[in-house]
Short mmCIF file of C-alpha atoms and ligand atoms in Angstrom, two decimals:
data_model
loop_
_atom_site.label_atom_id
_atom_site.label_comp_id
_atom_site.label_asym_id
_atom_site.label_seq_id
_atom_site.Cartn_x
_atom_site.Cartn_y
_atom_site.Cartn_z
CA MET O 1 105.79 94.24 95.71
CA HIS O 2 103.62 96.60 93.77
CA VAL O 3 100.96 95.76 92.54
CA LEU O 4 98.70 98.30 89.88
CA VAL O 5 95.34 97.71 90.10
CA LEU O 6 93.16 98.83 87.13
CA GLY O 7 90.55 100.67 88.74
CA SER O 8 90.34 103.29 91.49
CA GLY O 9 87.14 102.52 93.39
CA GLN O 10 86.40 100.33 96.10
CA LEU O 11 87.81 97.37 95.91
CA ALA O 12 91.23 98.22 94.98
CA ARG O 13 90.94 100.46 98.10
CA MET O 14 90.66 97.50 100.62
CA MET O 15 92.92 95.17 98.15
CA SER O 16 95.60 98.56 99.39
CA LEU O 17 93.97 97.92 103.24
CA ALA O 18 95.19 94.02 102.77
CA GLY O 19 97.62 94.44 100.58
CA ALA O 20 99.77 96.07 103.25
CA PRO O 21 101.01 93.65 106.66
CA LEU O 22 102.45 92.24 103.42
CA ASN O 23 104.51 94.70 102.35
CA ILE O 24 102.16 95.30 99.09
CA ARG O 25 101.83 98.32 97.90
CA ILE O 26 98.69 99.08 95.57
CA SER O 27 98.63 101.92 92.59
CA ALA O 28 95.80 102.79 91.11
CA LEU O 29 94.14 103.44 88.04
CA ASP O 30 91.27 105.88 87.37
CA VAL O 31 89.88 104.38 84.03
CA ASP O 32 87.74 107.49 83.63
CA THR O 33 90.74 110.52 83.88
CA GLY O 34 93.97 108.07 82.35
CA ASN O 35 95.92 108.67 86.15
CA ILE O 36 97.80 106.93 88.53
CA VAL O 37 96.17 107.13 92.09
CA HIS O 38 96.92 106.12 95.09
CA PRO O 39 93.83 104.16 96.79
CA LEU O 40 93.09 105.14 99.77
CA THR O 41 93.54 109.30 99.04
CA GLN O 42 92.77 109.11 95.36
CA GLN O 43 95.17 111.69 95.12
CA SER O 44 97.48 111.29 91.49
CA LEU O 45 100.95 109.93 91.84
CA LYS O 46 101.52 111.82 89.23
CA CYS O 47 102.82 108.94 86.81
CA GLU O 48 101.77 107.90 83.38
CA LEU O 49 100.00 104.61 82.61
CA GLU O 50 103.74 103.41 80.80
CA ASP O 51 105.89 104.03 83.91
CA ALA O 52 103.53 102.93 86.57
CA ILE O 53 103.51 99.46 84.15
CA ALA O 54 107.36 99.66 84.01
CA GLN O 55 107.61 100.59 87.83
CA VAL O 56 105.30 97.28 89.35
CA ASP O 57 105.69 94.35 89.55
CA VAL O 58 101.88 92.67 88.51
CA ILE O 59 99.28 94.39 87.05
CA THR O 60 95.63 92.98 88.02
CA ALA O 61 91.69 94.71 87.67
CA GLU O 62 89.01 95.69 89.92
CA PHE O 63 86.60 95.33 87.59
CA GLU O 64 85.55 93.99 84.34
CA HIS O 65 84.91 97.01 81.93
CA ILE O 66 88.51 97.59 81.24
CA PRO O 67 88.95 99.20 77.69
CA HIS O 68 90.36 96.96 75.22
CA ASP O 69 93.31 98.72 74.58
CA ILE O 70 94.26 99.24 78.40
CA LEU O 71 94.45 95.70 78.76
CA GLU O 72 95.89 94.97 76.05
CA ILE O 73 98.99 97.52 76.59
CA CYS O 74 99.10 95.59 80.40
CA GLU O 75 99.33 92.33 78.93
CA LYS O 76 101.90 92.74 76.63
CA SER O 77 103.90 93.64 79.82
CA GLY O 78 103.63 89.54 80.86
CA LYS O 79 102.17 91.20 84.38
CA LEU O 80 98.80 91.16 84.26
CA ILE O 81 97.21 88.54 86.49
CA PRO O 82 94.21 87.64 85.35
CA SER O 83 94.77 87.29 81.59
CA ALA O 84 92.77 90.31 79.48
CA SER O 85 90.67 87.19 77.69
CA ALA O 86 88.98 86.08 81.59
CA ILE O 87 88.92 90.39 82.36
CA LYS O 88 87.09 89.95 79.02
CA ALA O 89 84.80 87.05 79.31
CA GLY O 90 82.98 88.52 82.55
CA GLY O 91 82.53 92.32 80.61
CA ASP O 92 80.97 90.94 77.83
CA ARG O 93 77.77 88.60 78.44
CA ARG O 94 78.53 86.88 74.82
CA VAL O 95 81.61 85.80 75.91
CA GLU O 96 80.45 84.59 79.03
CA LYS O 97 78.10 82.35 77.92
CA ASN O 98 80.32 80.66 75.56
CA LEU O 99 82.78 80.46 78.45
CA LEU O 100 80.33 78.76 80.02
CA GLU O 101 78.90 76.45 77.32
CA LYS O 102 82.37 75.06 76.92
CA ALA O 103 82.88 74.24 80.31
CA ASN O 104 80.12 72.83 80.48
CA VAL O 105 78.33 74.61 83.47
CA PRO O 106 74.59 74.55 83.89
CA ASN O 107 73.41 78.53 82.73
CA ALA O 108 70.13 80.12 81.71
CA GLN O 109 69.18 78.86 78.45
CA HIS O 110 70.15 81.82 76.21
CA CYS O 111 69.71 83.70 72.45
CA ILE O 112 72.05 86.78 71.42
CA ILE O 113 70.20 89.00 69.46
CA GLU O 114 71.74 91.71 67.19
CA THR O 115 68.53 92.10 64.12
CA ARG O 116 64.84 92.41 65.21
CA GLU O 117 65.01 89.26 63.83
CA ASP O 118 67.18 87.76 66.22
CA PHE O 119 64.68 88.96 68.65
CA ASP O 120 61.45 87.51 66.83
CA ARG O 121 63.58 83.98 66.42
CA ALA O 122 64.78 84.89 70.38
CA ILE O 123 61.14 85.35 71.91
CA SER O 124 59.36 82.32 69.87
CA HIS O 125 62.63 79.80 70.79
CA LEU O 126 62.87 79.86 74.52
CA GLY O 127 59.61 81.81 74.95
CA LEU O 128 58.03 84.37 77.47
CA PRO O 129 58.89 85.58 79.96
CA LEU O 130 62.32 86.69 78.93
CA VAL O 131 65.22 88.77 80.48
CA LEU O 132 67.40 90.90 78.10
CA LYS O 133 70.55 92.27 79.31
CA SER O 134 73.52 93.88 76.70
CA ALA O 135 76.04 92.17 76.32
CA LEU O 136 78.75 94.95 76.61
CA GLY O 137 78.93 97.76 79.92
CA GLY O 138 75.64 95.81 81.91
CA TYR O 139 76.00 95.58 86.08
CA ASP O 140 74.09 95.54 89.02
CA GLY O 141 70.86 95.10 86.98
CA LYS O 142 71.57 98.18 84.61
CA GLY O 143 71.10 97.43 80.43
CA GLN O 144 68.32 94.92 81.87
CA TRP O 145 64.51 94.58 80.09
CA ARG O 146 61.54 91.96 81.36
CA LEU O 147 59.61 90.70 78.57
CA THR O 148 56.67 89.10 80.47
CA LYS O 149 53.94 89.22 77.77
CA ASP O 150 53.21 89.41 74.15
CA ASP O 151 51.74 92.83 74.15
CA GLN O 152 55.34 94.35 75.63
CA ILE O 153 56.87 93.00 72.51
CA GLU O 154 56.09 96.30 70.78
CA THR O 155 57.26 99.21 73.59
CA VAL O 156 60.43 97.03 74.66
CA TRP O 157 62.08 96.38 70.75
CA PRO O 158 62.91 100.47 70.40
CA GLU O 159 64.62 100.60 73.53
CA ILE O 160 66.28 96.99 72.33
CA ALA O 161 67.12 98.49 69.03
CA GLN O 162 68.39 101.21 70.98
CA CYS O 163 70.80 100.10 72.46
CA LEU O 164 72.36 98.20 69.49
CA ALA O 165 72.47 100.86 67.43
CA SER O 166 75.00 102.60 70.20
CA GLY O 167 77.66 100.55 68.71
CA ASN O 168 81.14 99.26 69.98
CA HIS O 169 79.79 96.31 68.77
CA GLN O 170 77.08 95.65 71.42
CA ALA O 171 74.33 92.59 71.35
CA ILE O 172 71.55 91.63 73.97
CA VAL O 173 72.28 88.56 75.65
CA ALA O 174 68.37 86.72 75.80
CA GLU O 175 67.56 84.55 78.61
CA GLN O 176 64.97 81.99 79.40
CA PHE O 177 63.59 83.71 83.04
CA VAL O 178 64.56 81.61 85.83
CA SER O 179 61.52 80.81 88.58
CA PHE O 180 64.62 80.58 90.84
CA GLU O 181 63.98 79.82 95.13
CA ARG O 182 67.66 82.02 96.24
CA GLU O 183 70.69 83.58 95.25
CA VAL O 184 74.02 82.19 95.92
CA SER O 185 77.39 82.85 95.10
CA ILE O 186 80.74 81.70 95.44
CA VAL O 187 84.06 83.28 95.72
CA GLY O 188 87.18 81.31 95.74
CA THR O 189 90.50 82.26 94.65
CA ARG O 190 93.03 80.11 92.47
CA GLY O 191 96.98 80.30 92.94
CA LYS O 192 100.20 80.02 89.79
CA ASP O 193 100.01 76.59 90.94
CA GLY O 194 96.38 75.33 89.85
CA ASN O 195 95.03 75.15 93.48
CA ILE O 196 91.78 76.91 94.63
CA ALA O 197 90.58 78.32 97.84
CA LEU O 198 87.39 78.81 98.22
CA TYR O 199 84.90 79.95 100.69
CA PRO O 200 82.01 79.20 101.81
CA LEU O 201 78.80 80.25 99.78
CA ALA O 202 77.30 83.47 100.36
CA GLU O 203 73.62 83.92 100.21
CA ASN O 204 72.54 87.14 98.30
CA THR O 205 69.13 89.60 98.80
CA HIS O 206 69.45 92.08 95.99
CA THR O 207 67.24 95.84 95.52
CA HIS O 208 66.03 97.60 92.49
CA GLY O 209 69.13 94.99 90.84
CA VAL O 210 72.04 95.55 93.70
CA LEU O 211 73.20 93.40 96.04
CA ALA O 212 72.28 93.96 99.79
CA LEU O 213 72.81 90.84 102.43
CA SER O 214 74.85 88.63 101.98
CA THR O 215 75.10 85.83 104.38
CA ALA O 216 77.42 83.32 104.55
CA ILE O 217 75.91 79.67 104.26
CA ASP O 218 76.94 76.06 105.31
CA GLU O 219 75.39 73.87 102.64
CA PRO O 220 77.29 71.01 102.23
CA LEU O 221 75.52 69.75 99.14
CA LEU O 222 74.92 73.20 97.41
CA GLN O 223 78.71 74.16 98.35
CA GLN O 224 79.84 70.11 96.54
CA GLN O 225 77.72 71.56 93.41
CA ALA O 226 79.11 75.64 94.06
CA GLU O 227 82.69 73.85 94.04
CA ALA O 228 82.90 71.59 91.30
CA ILE O 229 81.40 74.28 88.83
CA PHE O 230 84.59 77.06 90.31
CA ALA O 231 87.10 74.75 89.45
CA ALA O 232 85.22 73.81 85.42
CA THR O 233 85.37 77.47 85.47
CA ALA O 234 88.53 78.58 86.37
CA LYS O 235 90.24 75.67 84.35
CA GLU O 236 88.38 77.09 81.44
CA LEU O 237 89.79 80.44 82.05
CA ASP O 238 93.21 79.15 83.22
CA TYR O 239 92.43 81.50 86.23
CA VAL O 240 94.83 83.39 88.81
CA GLY O 241 92.94 85.46 91.36
CA VAL O 242 89.69 85.38 92.90
CA LEU O 243 86.87 85.04 90.56
CA ALA O 244 83.09 85.10 91.77
CA LEU O 245 80.55 83.04 90.47
CA GLU O 246 76.86 84.36 90.41
CA PHE O 247 74.02 81.59 91.56
CA PHE O 248 70.27 80.67 90.92
CA GLU O 249 69.22 78.26 93.26
CA LEU O 250 66.19 76.37 91.49
CA ASP O 251 65.28 73.17 93.27
CA GLY O 252 68.24 72.57 94.63
CA THR O 253 70.62 72.80 91.53
CA LEU O 254 72.62 75.83 90.56
CA LEU O 255 72.63 77.39 87.43
CA VAL O 256 75.45 80.23 87.03
CA ASN O 257 73.76 83.49 86.62
CA GLU O 258 77.40 86.06 86.44
CA ILE O 259 80.98 85.35 86.41
CA ALA O 260 82.99 88.15 87.80
CA PRO O 261 86.61 87.37 87.38
CA ARG O 262 87.19 89.58 90.58
CA VAL O 263 87.04 90.66 94.06
CA HIS O 264 83.62 90.17 94.12
CA ASN O 265 80.41 92.73 96.54
CA SER O 266 79.08 89.39 98.29
CA GLY O 267 82.63 87.97 99.15
CA HIS O 268 82.91 91.29 101.79
CA TRP O 269 81.99 89.22 104.13
CA THR O 270 85.63 87.59 103.97
CA GLN O 271 87.22 90.43 106.16
CA GLN O 272 85.21 89.64 109.14
CA GLY O 273 83.99 86.22 108.82
CA ALA O 274 87.13 84.82 107.04
CA GLU O 275 91.03 83.42 108.37
CA THR O 276 92.34 85.51 105.13
CA CYS O 277 90.27 87.83 103.11
CA GLN O 278 89.39 87.80 99.50
CA PHE O 279 91.53 90.76 99.47
CA GLU O 280 94.65 89.36 100.44
CA ASN O 281 93.78 86.13 98.73
CA HIS O 282 93.79 87.90 95.92
CA LEU O 283 96.64 89.52 95.92
CA ARG O 284 98.57 86.53 97.32
CA ALA O 285 97.56 84.94 94.35
CA VAL O 286 98.94 87.56 91.88
CA CYS O 287 101.83 87.40 93.72
CA GLY O 288 102.56 84.13 93.65
CA LEU O 289 102.00 83.60 97.57
CA PRO O 290 101.15 80.55 99.13
CA LEU O 291 97.34 80.95 99.07
CA GLY O 292 95.84 82.10 102.78
CA SER O 293 92.56 79.67 104.72
CA THR O 294 89.42 80.59 103.62
CA SER O 295 87.86 78.67 106.80
CA LEU O 296 84.98 80.99 108.11
CA THR O 297 85.57 81.84 111.30
CA ARG O 298 82.67 83.20 112.58
CA PRO O 299 78.82 83.04 110.94
CA THR O 300 78.97 86.34 109.17
CA SER O 301 76.68 88.86 107.07
CA MET O 302 77.32 91.60 104.71
CA ILE O 303 74.45 94.86 104.57
CA ASN O 304 75.71 96.97 101.79
CA ILE O 305 75.43 101.66 102.70
CA LEU O 306 73.54 102.38 99.17
CA GLY O 307 72.96 105.42 98.67
CA GLU O 308 73.81 106.33 102.84
CA ASP O 309 76.79 108.41 103.90
CA VAL O 310 75.96 108.62 107.53
CA LEU O 311 75.27 105.80 110.16
CA PRO O 312 74.07 106.40 113.92
CA ASN O 313 77.25 106.16 115.57
CA GLU O 314 75.11 103.56 118.04
CA ILE O 315 75.99 100.63 115.32
CA LEU O 316 79.86 100.53 116.41
CA THR O 317 78.42 99.77 119.65
CA ILE O 318 77.02 96.57 118.78
CA GLU O 319 79.93 93.79 119.47
CA GLY O 320 80.76 92.31 115.83
CA CYS O 321 79.43 95.18 114.10
CA HIS O 322 82.16 96.57 111.10
CA ILE O 323 81.85 99.42 109.12
CA HIS O 324 83.95 99.75 106.18
CA TRP O 325 82.86 103.35 104.47
CA TYR O 326 84.56 104.02 100.39
CA GLY O 327 84.98 107.43 100.66
CA LYS O 328 82.44 108.66 98.17
CA GLU O 329 80.58 111.21 97.22
CA LYS O 330 77.64 110.32 98.38
CA ARG O 331 74.85 109.79 95.22
CA ALA O 332 71.51 107.72 95.20
CA GLY O 333 71.67 104.26 95.48
CA ARG O 334 75.29 104.14 95.42
CA LYS O 335 77.70 101.97 97.02
CA MET O 336 79.40 104.17 99.71
CA GLY O 337 80.49 100.97 102.32
CA HIS O 338 79.27 98.10 103.67
CA ILE O 339 78.70 97.15 107.55
CA ASN O 340 80.38 92.92 108.01
CA VAL O 341 78.93 92.12 111.53
CA SER O 342 79.64 88.80 112.72
CA SER O 343 78.20 86.63 115.63
CA ASP O 344 79.27 82.95 117.44
CA ASP O 345 76.51 81.29 116.00
CA ASN O 346 73.87 81.64 113.56
CA ASN O 347 70.62 82.38 115.71
CA SER O 348 72.86 85.12 117.92
CA LEU O 349 73.99 86.32 114.30
CA LYS O 350 69.75 86.84 113.37
CA GLN O 351 69.66 88.37 116.22
CA THR O 352 72.61 91.17 115.65
CA LEU O 353 71.06 91.75 112.68
CA SER O 354 68.30 92.57 114.47
CA ARG O 355 69.52 95.14 116.21
CA VAL O 356 71.53 96.14 113.73
CA ALA O 357 68.00 96.96 111.52
CA ASN O 358 66.00 98.73 114.97
CA LEU O 359 68.65 101.61 114.10
CA LEU O 360 68.64 101.68 110.58
CA ASP O 361 65.66 103.60 108.23
CA ILE O 362 63.63 100.88 106.40
CA ASP O 363 63.28 103.20 103.26
CA ALA O 364 67.14 102.94 103.32
CA PHE O 365 68.22 99.31 103.64
CA PRO O 366 64.60 97.26 103.09
CA ALA O 367 66.12 94.27 102.52
CA LEU O 368 67.76 94.17 106.06
CA HIS O 369 64.40 95.31 107.37
CA GLN O 370 62.66 92.49 105.28
CA TYR O 371 64.91 89.63 106.43
CA THR O 372 65.11 90.58 110.23
CA SER O 373 61.21 90.95 109.77
CA THR O 374 61.40 87.03 109.43
CA LEU O 375 62.95 86.16 112.49
CA SER O 376 59.63 87.07 114.42
CA GLU O 377 60.47 84.74 117.52
CA TYR O 378 63.95 86.93 118.03
CA GLY O 379 61.59 89.95 118.68
CA ASN O 380 61.84 91.67 116.85
P1 AMP D 1 72.54 90.50 86.65
O1 AMP D 1 73.00 92.07 86.37
O2 AMP D 1 72.46 89.23 85.53
O3 AMP D 1 73.15 89.75 87.70
O4 AMP D 1 71.27 90.55 86.96
C1 AMP D 1 70.49 91.21 87.88
C2 AMP D 1 69.81 90.37 88.73
O5 AMP D 1 68.42 90.02 88.31
C3 AMP D 1 69.73 89.01 88.99
O6 AMP D 1 70.16 89.29 90.70
C4 AMP D 1 68.40 88.67 89.46
O7 AMP D 1 67.68 88.91 90.11
C5 AMP D 1 67.72 88.66 87.93
N1 AMP D 1 68.14 88.15 87.33
C6 AMP D 1 68.94 88.27 86.27
N2 AMP D 1 68.69 87.17 85.06
C7 AMP D 1 67.71 86.55 85.37
C8 AMP D 1 67.10 85.45 84.87
N3 AMP D 1 67.78 84.34 83.86
N4 AMP D 1 65.52 85.01 85.51
C9 AMP D 1 65.33 85.71 86.11
N5 AMP D 1 65.90 86.34 87.24
C10 AMP D 1 67.12 87.55 86.33
#
């Protein structure tokens, strides 16, 4: 099988690595340059998009912000999986909110803002504090504002107005602030036959809005809730492939924060911690193959490497540690790679994470240090 991935970043790269044993070959569209490239080397394959579409068996996406004209061309070929509408739902917070309402899935109360009147109405209807998010183009906490007090209204509005004026049918989704206790996510796969295979929930910690640490957790009651919400959302989208849902946990209840119609950063732990990783399962689903087991094989955490391109080699001497670099040029805060850390049980995983933290700079890995500093009984 030959699969074209829309987007040529680390997710296409990891799909390529996972697809090779199944003889699934990946080409990737660099959306910025329009070039079809090899997902590992980024070398141009000297092929036009139309030719690539004709040559491959399946087209899929590694991110949701794909220009709509490209999605339409791909959809016309009959090869795009998941569908253009599912991909668009992840790329426009208005569509996403509509979907969640239609699927009857709990989420933070919201209003859509297109004008100053809408802005004032959102404040009086939802109350403060509010989280304001651009409907288009926002991810990893970008394109977001917090409005906590009345005296911020007139300083925040010009920024909102500027964002609205950027055109391209932009809008703002105003959301009630959720005083959540934890952020968790579920990653799962839905096959062409409607069968679903779900991974254990991951508990997530963010640094400046960017995922920093994910750990697979075993909490049956939350898992059940997350699985029911996943099934309702995936069915509403008639989804095929890997889908991720991010949640806020509040008093044992899950509210959906965001959906990602693709393989997801909070599922990278599955490369070492699950029977079949998310990248392989996505390819199996879109290629019409049977889904692989999503069972946890070992308790596992994933540490994101943000803005760093060198790590001490000693990390590789720690049993259960695997480094995955993305081959990207260093930039402040950029996702450069991740470390998966696995162990035989949850206690020894915590001890191993403490050993890893001892080798890493606190300024570069604050979430890991924060997490391991709470594990004082392990003598960190
Ligand atoms: P998002 O891009 O929507 O995932 O938002 C980035 C981060 O902002 C989330 O991981 C949360 O930590 C925080 N956040 C987003 N929406 C809300 C909300 N309605 N209430 C509280 N925190 C939020």
